[in-house]
XYZ file of C-alpha atoms in Angstrom:
419
model
C 40.011 -20.012 -12.678
C 37.462 -19.703 -15.305
C 35.408 -16.247 -15.050
C 32.777 -17.338 -13.737
C 30.860 -15.399 -16.112
C 27.228 -15.913 -16.103
C 27.695 -14.342 -12.217
C 29.405 -11.719 -14.393
C 26.316 -11.568 -16.434
C 23.352 -10.857 -14.123
C 25.058 -8.814 -12.450
C 26.352 -6.285 -15.376
C 22.276 -6.811 -16.222
C 21.058 -5.406 -13.469
C 22.140 -2.007 -12.417
C 18.966 -1.047 -10.053
C 16.530 -3.250 -8.140
C 14.009 -3.539 -10.779
C 16.630 -4.864 -13.431
C 17.372 -7.414 -11.283
C 13.931 -8.250 -10.336
C 13.333 -8.057 -14.089
C 16.296 -10.371 -15.086
C 15.414 -13.287 -12.178
C 12.227 -13.419 -14.041
C 12.906 -13.888 -17.330
C 15.656 -16.468 -16.275
C 12.890 -18.370 -14.817
C 10.702 -17.872 -17.322
C 13.364 -19.164 -19.847
C 13.525 -22.036 -17.227
C 9.964 -23.001 -17.884
C 8.577 -20.601 -15.187
C 5.253 -18.906 -15.810
C 4.514 -15.270 -14.944
C 1.262 -14.331 -12.339
C -0.791 -11.710 -12.378
C -1.405 -10.287 -8.544
C -4.976 -9.590 -9.750
C -5.541 -13.092 -11.768
C -6.419 -16.456 -9.900
C -3.662 -17.676 -8.669
C -1.639 -20.435 -9.594
C -0.128 -22.940 -7.641
C -0.669 -26.326 -10.326
C 2.320 -28.068 -10.700
C 5.760 -25.942 -11.558
C 7.169 -22.579 -11.473
C 5.567 -19.390 -10.636
C 7.604 -15.869 -10.367
C 5.688 -12.455 -9.420
C 7.384 -9.715 -9.574
C 6.592 -6.060 -7.799
C 8.462 -3.100 -7.586
C 11.834 -4.331 -8.149
C 11.228 -7.849 -5.654
C 10.582 -10.857 -7.324
C 8.967 -14.148 -5.523
C 9.079 -17.202 -7.662
C 7.774 -20.480 -6.421
C 7.885 -24.007 -7.409
C 5.007 -26.363 -6.660
C 5.784 -30.115 -6.607
C 3.899 -32.781 -8.630
C 2.261 -33.712 -5.199
C 2.304 -32.579 -1.452
C 2.180 -34.616 1.540
C 1.597 -34.381 5.021
C 4.651 -33.508 5.853
C 4.991 -30.541 3.250
C 6.323 -27.004 4.083
C 7.440 -24.194 2.194
C 11.512 -23.983 1.467
C 12.653 -20.297 1.400
C 15.288 -18.516 0.216
C 15.182 -14.995 0.651
C 17.568 -12.044 -0.165
C 17.237 -8.071 -1.330
C 17.978 -6.869 -4.895
C 18.647 -3.280 -4.172
C 22.127 -2.068 -3.140
C 22.823 1.322 -1.754
C 23.681 4.086 -4.129
C 22.577 8.461 -4.901
C 19.564 7.648 -6.164
C 17.836 10.976 -8.206
C 15.853 13.689 -6.696
C 12.286 14.661 -7.959
C 13.513 17.260 -10.050
C 16.745 15.626 -10.587
C 18.175 18.075 -12.842
C 20.525 20.950 -11.690
C 23.195 23.606 -13.093
C 26.032 25.048 -11.012
C 29.133 27.219 -12.428
C 29.257 26.411 -15.729
C 28.281 22.446 -15.340
C 25.046 20.291 -15.687
C 24.288 18.328 -12.878
C 21.650 15.398 -11.036
C 20.551 16.112 -7.907
C 20.490 13.416 -5.725
C 20.643 12.004 -2.345
C 21.777 9.079 -0.483
C 19.944 5.361 -0.641
C 21.020 3.237 2.035
C 24.607 3.865 3.302
C 27.036 3.901 0.781
C 30.534 3.936 1.419
C 30.462 8.146 -0.029
C 34.443 8.671 -0.649
C 34.652 4.719 -3.182
C 31.751 6.839 -5.529
C 33.742 9.247 -6.688
C 35.867 9.549 -9.717
C 33.753 6.719 -11.176
C 31.645 6.834 -14.601
C 28.199 6.126 -13.345
C 25.307 5.054 -14.932
C 20.854 6.415 -13.772
C 19.339 3.084 -13.653
C 16.292 2.214 -12.557
C 12.246 2.587 -13.936
C 9.808 5.205 -15.021
C 6.164 6.173 -15.476
C 4.958 7.746 -18.055
C 1.915 9.938 -18.959
C 0.132 7.192 -20.269
C 0.451 4.939 -16.793
C 2.989 2.215 -18.439
C 6.405 1.562 -17.463
C 9.397 1.204 -18.810
C 12.752 0.303 -16.907
C 16.018 2.532 -17.879
C 20.021 2.073 -17.885
C 21.949 5.381 -19.578
C 24.747 3.765 -19.412
C 27.962 6.061 -18.157
C 26.647 9.525 -17.993
C 27.546 10.352 -14.764
C 30.483 10.823 -12.556
C 30.832 12.700 -9.439
C 34.437 14.284 -9.331
C 37.124 14.567 -6.186
C 38.527 17.845 -4.671
C 42.234 18.174 -5.985
C 44.904 17.327 -3.308
C 45.809 20.730 -3.963
C 43.031 22.150 -2.628
C 42.676 19.574 0.405
C 46.679 19.288 1.592
C 45.600 17.452 4.581
C 43.886 15.031 2.337
C 40.914 14.877 4.700
C 38.336 15.264 2.160
C 34.812 14.460 4.206
C 31.948 14.771 1.499
C 29.059 16.358 2.460
C 26.403 14.175 1.880
C 24.087 17.174 0.400
C 26.745 19.717 -0.955
C 29.365 17.644 -2.596
C 27.778 14.603 -3.928
C 25.774 15.838 -6.815
C 27.201 13.979 -10.353
C 28.724 15.525 -13.701
C 26.793 15.046 -16.215
C 28.000 17.495 -19.415
C 28.908 21.401 -19.377
C 25.681 23.128 -18.854
C 23.305 23.252 -21.660
C 25.144 20.108 -22.865
C 23.060 17.278 -21.409
C 20.458 17.339 -18.855
C 19.177 14.853 -16.478
C 15.472 14.728 -18.298
C 16.732 13.933 -21.447
C 18.839 11.681 -21.232
C 16.261 9.145 -19.337
C 14.001 10.340 -22.305
C 16.222 8.820 -24.384
C 17.297 5.683 -22.164
C 13.442 5.337 -22.374
C 12.381 5.765 -25.840
C 9.797 8.683 -24.902
C 9.984 12.446 -24.898
C 11.149 14.308 -21.710
C 7.333 15.585 -20.896
C 5.941 12.250 -20.647
C 7.514 11.158 -18.114
C 5.881 11.616 -14.920
C 7.829 9.873 -12.067
C 10.613 7.384 -11.851
C 12.826 5.763 -9.826
C 16.258 6.152 -10.700
C 19.694 5.125 -8.895
C 23.255 5.820 -9.650
C 25.640 2.674 -10.331
C 29.119 1.586 -11.245
C 29.313 0.655 -14.850
C 32.877 -0.581 -14.571
C 32.024 -4.363 -15.672
C 32.845 -7.583 -12.693
C 36.314 -8.880 -13.373
C 38.055 -11.783 -11.755
C 41.566 -10.460 -10.556
C 44.018 -11.405 -7.591
C 46.851 -13.872 -7.965
C 45.462 -16.974 -8.618
C 42.631 -15.505 -10.620
C 40.038 -16.376 -7.936
C 38.811 -12.868 -6.350
C 36.409 -11.004 -7.825
C 35.621 -6.808 -7.844
C 32.444 -5.817 -8.795
C 29.683 -3.367 -7.766
C 26.506 -4.734 -6.396
C 27.536 -7.729 -4.585
C 25.545 -7.181 -1.342
C 23.246 -8.624 -2.645
C 23.306 -9.371 -6.080
C 25.922 -12.266 -4.981
C 22.387 -13.900 -2.946
C 20.189 -13.114 -5.625
C 22.210 -14.769 -8.314
C 22.970 -17.714 -5.532
C 19.525 -18.042 -4.593
C 18.224 -18.495 -8.242
C 20.606 -21.345 -9.255
C 19.502 -23.193 -6.265
C 15.989 -22.929 -7.239
C 16.394 -23.450 -10.744
C 18.331 -26.604 -10.491
C 16.347 -28.161 -7.106
C 12.986 -27.231 -9.232
C 15.387 -28.654 -12.382
C 15.503 -32.070 -10.900
C 12.374 -31.942 -8.784
C 14.196 -32.421 -5.577
C 11.721 -30.684 -3.406
C 10.592 -34.226 -0.800
C 7.333 -32.732 -1.365
C 7.846 -29.680 -0.104
C 6.877 -25.595 -2.745
C 10.296 -24.025 -3.132
C 10.366 -19.816 -2.717
C 12.981 -17.437 -3.697
C 12.033 -14.531 -2.444
C 13.860 -11.590 -3.187
C 13.111 -8.220 -1.635
C 13.242 -4.300 -2.700
C 14.675 -1.664 0.157
C 16.547 -3.823 2.080
C 19.377 -0.696 2.385
C 16.483 1.803 3.660
C 14.771 -0.789 6.483
C 12.872 -2.840 4.023
C 9.459 -1.125 4.905
C 8.120 -0.599 2.158
C 5.142 -2.716 -0.348
C 8.479 -4.389 -1.787
C 10.378 -4.924 1.266
C 10.848 -7.689 3.210
C 8.713 -5.771 6.167
C 5.285 -5.373 3.502
C 2.916 -8.559 2.941
C 4.674 -9.693 -0.208
C 5.861 -13.047 1.351
C 2.801 -13.561 3.806
C 0.649 -13.034 0.445
C 2.120 -15.324 -2.112
C 2.590 -18.320 0.995
C -0.973 -17.911 2.009
C -2.874 -17.476 -1.465
C -0.740 -20.451 -2.632
C -1.709 -22.492 0.379
C -5.115 -21.377 -0.297
C -4.857 -22.410 -4.192
C -3.855 -25.959 -3.589
C -7.075 -26.156 -1.564
C -5.363 -25.478 2.069
C -8.183 -24.324 4.393
C -6.840 -21.662 7.528
C -5.450 -24.292 9.896
C -4.623 -26.661 7.054
C -1.938 -23.568 6.379
C -0.899 -22.576 10.211
C 0.150 -26.397 9.747
C 2.263 -26.391 6.412
C 3.732 -22.873 7.702
C 5.160 -24.668 10.855
C 6.692 -26.786 8.677
C 8.667 -24.835 7.110
C 12.070 -22.920 6.980
C 13.136 -19.882 5.693
C 17.015 -18.997 3.974
C 17.973 -15.124 4.301
C 20.742 -14.673 2.230
C 22.727 -11.844 2.495
C 26.279 -10.731 2.137
C 28.836 -10.997 5.167
C 31.570 -9.373 6.180
C 35.096 -11.002 5.820
C 38.134 -10.835 8.266
C 40.077 -7.425 6.897
C 43.580 -8.474 7.391
C 44.373 -3.765 7.709
C 41.513 -3.794 10.545
C 41.354 -7.204 11.772
C 40.923 -5.660 15.149
C 37.090 -4.697 14.201
C 36.453 -8.475 14.133
C 35.392 -10.897 16.772
C 39.419 -12.751 17.510
C 37.248 -15.838 17.981
C 35.019 -15.412 14.584
C 37.330 -14.521 11.787
C 35.649 -15.970 8.481
C 38.032 -15.287 5.607
C 36.685 -15.307 1.949
C 37.081 -18.058 -0.347
C 36.446 -20.556 3.066
C 32.790 -21.133 2.447
C 29.262 -18.590 2.960
C 29.146 -17.351 6.458
C 26.524 -18.339 9.032
C 26.315 -14.790 10.896
C 24.863 -15.063 14.547
C 23.963 -12.213 16.927
C 22.504 -12.501 20.437
C 20.763 -9.277 19.942
C 18.658 -10.573 16.827
C 20.350 -7.984 14.320
C 20.314 -11.712 12.110
C 17.538 -14.240 12.932
C 19.722 -17.526 13.365
C 19.191 -19.279 16.595
C 20.704 -22.598 17.399
C 18.290 -25.256 15.610
C 18.107 -23.215 11.805
C 22.013 -23.311 11.780
C 21.779 -26.955 12.658
C 20.256 -27.309 9.862
C 22.418 -24.998 7.232
C 25.624 -26.677 8.474
C 23.665 -30.225 8.008
C 22.595 -28.733 4.525
C 26.851 -27.581 3.988
C 27.577 -30.977 4.706
C 25.218 -32.479 2.274
C 26.579 -30.398 -0.326
C 30.044 -30.616 0.640
C 30.452 -26.635 1.314
C 32.612 -25.200 4.278
C 30.616 -23.594 6.376
C 31.844 -20.226 8.633
C 30.579 -18.100 11.364
C 30.498 -14.448 11.688
C 29.706 -12.985 15.209
C 30.512 -9.166 15.932
C 32.958 -7.641 17.915
C 31.363 -6.652 21.332
C 32.573 -2.845 20.632
C 31.936 -2.600 16.926
C 27.813 -2.986 15.758
C 27.132 -4.844 13.192
C 24.170 -4.485 10.497
C 21.257 -6.709 10.006
C 19.072 -8.341 7.388
C 15.410 -9.445 5.916
C 15.637 -11.915 8.466
C 14.527 -11.318 11.238
C 12.267 -9.142 9.303
C 10.626 -12.049 7.581
C 10.535 -14.564 10.713
C 9.148 -11.869 12.846
C 6.618 -11.235 10.102
C 5.938 -15.094 8.523
C 6.734 -16.670 11.441
C 8.792 -19.259 9.631
C 12.414 -20.273 11.669
C 15.312 -18.439 10.036
C 18.902 -18.567 9.348
C 21.117 -15.651 7.858
C 23.952 -16.840 5.568
C 25.623 -14.963 3.509
C 29.384 -15.154 1.098
C 31.521 -12.981 3.037
C 32.890 -9.873 1.211
C 35.565 -7.065 1.669
C 34.597 -3.196 1.382
C 30.839 -4.045 1.554
C 28.731 -0.870 0.270
C 31.585 -0.188 -1.463
C 31.030 1.191 -5.350
C 33.532 -1.738 -5.789
C 33.527 -4.700 -4.290
C 35.058 -7.623 -3.397
C 34.609 -11.477 -3.154
C 35.489 -14.929 -3.325
C 34.651 -16.760 -7.022
C 34.692 -20.102 -5.500
C 32.548 -18.709 -2.514
C 29.695 -17.946 -5.112
C 29.634 -21.093 -6.645
C 29.725 -23.240 -2.574
C 26.614 -20.916 -1.254
C 24.597 -22.002 -5.051
C 25.820 -25.563 -3.445
C 24.399 -24.948 0.029
C 21.273 -23.466 -0.883
C 20.541 -26.124 -3.499
C 21.124 -28.636 -0.672
C 18.658 -26.544 1.381
C 16.119 -26.675 -1.183
C 16.566 -30.270 -2.171
C 15.971 -31.052 1.804
C 19.273 -32.507 1.656
C 20.068 -33.134 5.530
């Protein structure tokens, strides 16, 4: 199988949520979308528009004309991934080593981050109020403890004491200097930063058949990429059936989504309401349009693990490279309902894509997504889906190349109203 190089390029260009949002916006601008300044009059002219905010990005495509059946068709995802975020005072020194002071962001598999060459990536704000994206390249490493010093091989890293990355010998480098070099400024010009670690090992195909993907940040750049490609394809072919097509990739999902750029914030509501107003709809007409709308929340799903099959429900065992997974939970950890699941399955059938189902083992709590949050906040029926992964929240996760293509096709069919 040929390497999905464009997907790999997208991952490599997106070491942080800020980079991911900018890469989505850049690719959409290249496809003819125009940037929206939220402080200016809202643009709902026919064609594509894109807005980025603090590591989130929302794009919408307006058809040439609305009909009495028009609604919003939304693909939701998130740009952030677990890792280690720099603290406000990022420099520390201990026993002759220069280190970075970090705190845990989200729920990483902590030990998977040890002994990897890490970049420091994100955004800095300068004294003049401007912001710059930074990506230092491989400058940091969280070193493991030698087996000779932990004979039982039961090292359980302490999040405060054991996770500070080493940068260099003391006096040879500092976080402040590295960020300034990446930003092209002096260290004292940087007054604020939101920076996270990311694995610098590039994505690659592996396995006897060459159809498995090893990469960082598959949760959830896989969904962002598939949603981006689906939107570009559907919008370019004018396949919306009169609906406004939306891609909403939020930040901060890994820490609860409660931020101005998270799914619990006002971003999606702002985009749909301002778009409706710019289209000339009054409040009652906007509610009618929302009542005709739907959303697919796309976030990575769990493949059955062959070494830990007991962690899964025996009747619901998704496999890698067997198609996107529909996620269902009776406690509403996922937003899927019988009606939204049926609509998604129709889209999969229209795309010629096999669909699978994940339901958690009753004794094993499952995670959640932006789906229930957005569905509750905006009031739009939603289904939760995603490609199956192993090693979710590891520094380097495992997915299937065929699943990336399949989810893209299914999302495009959904956006094209091919149900």
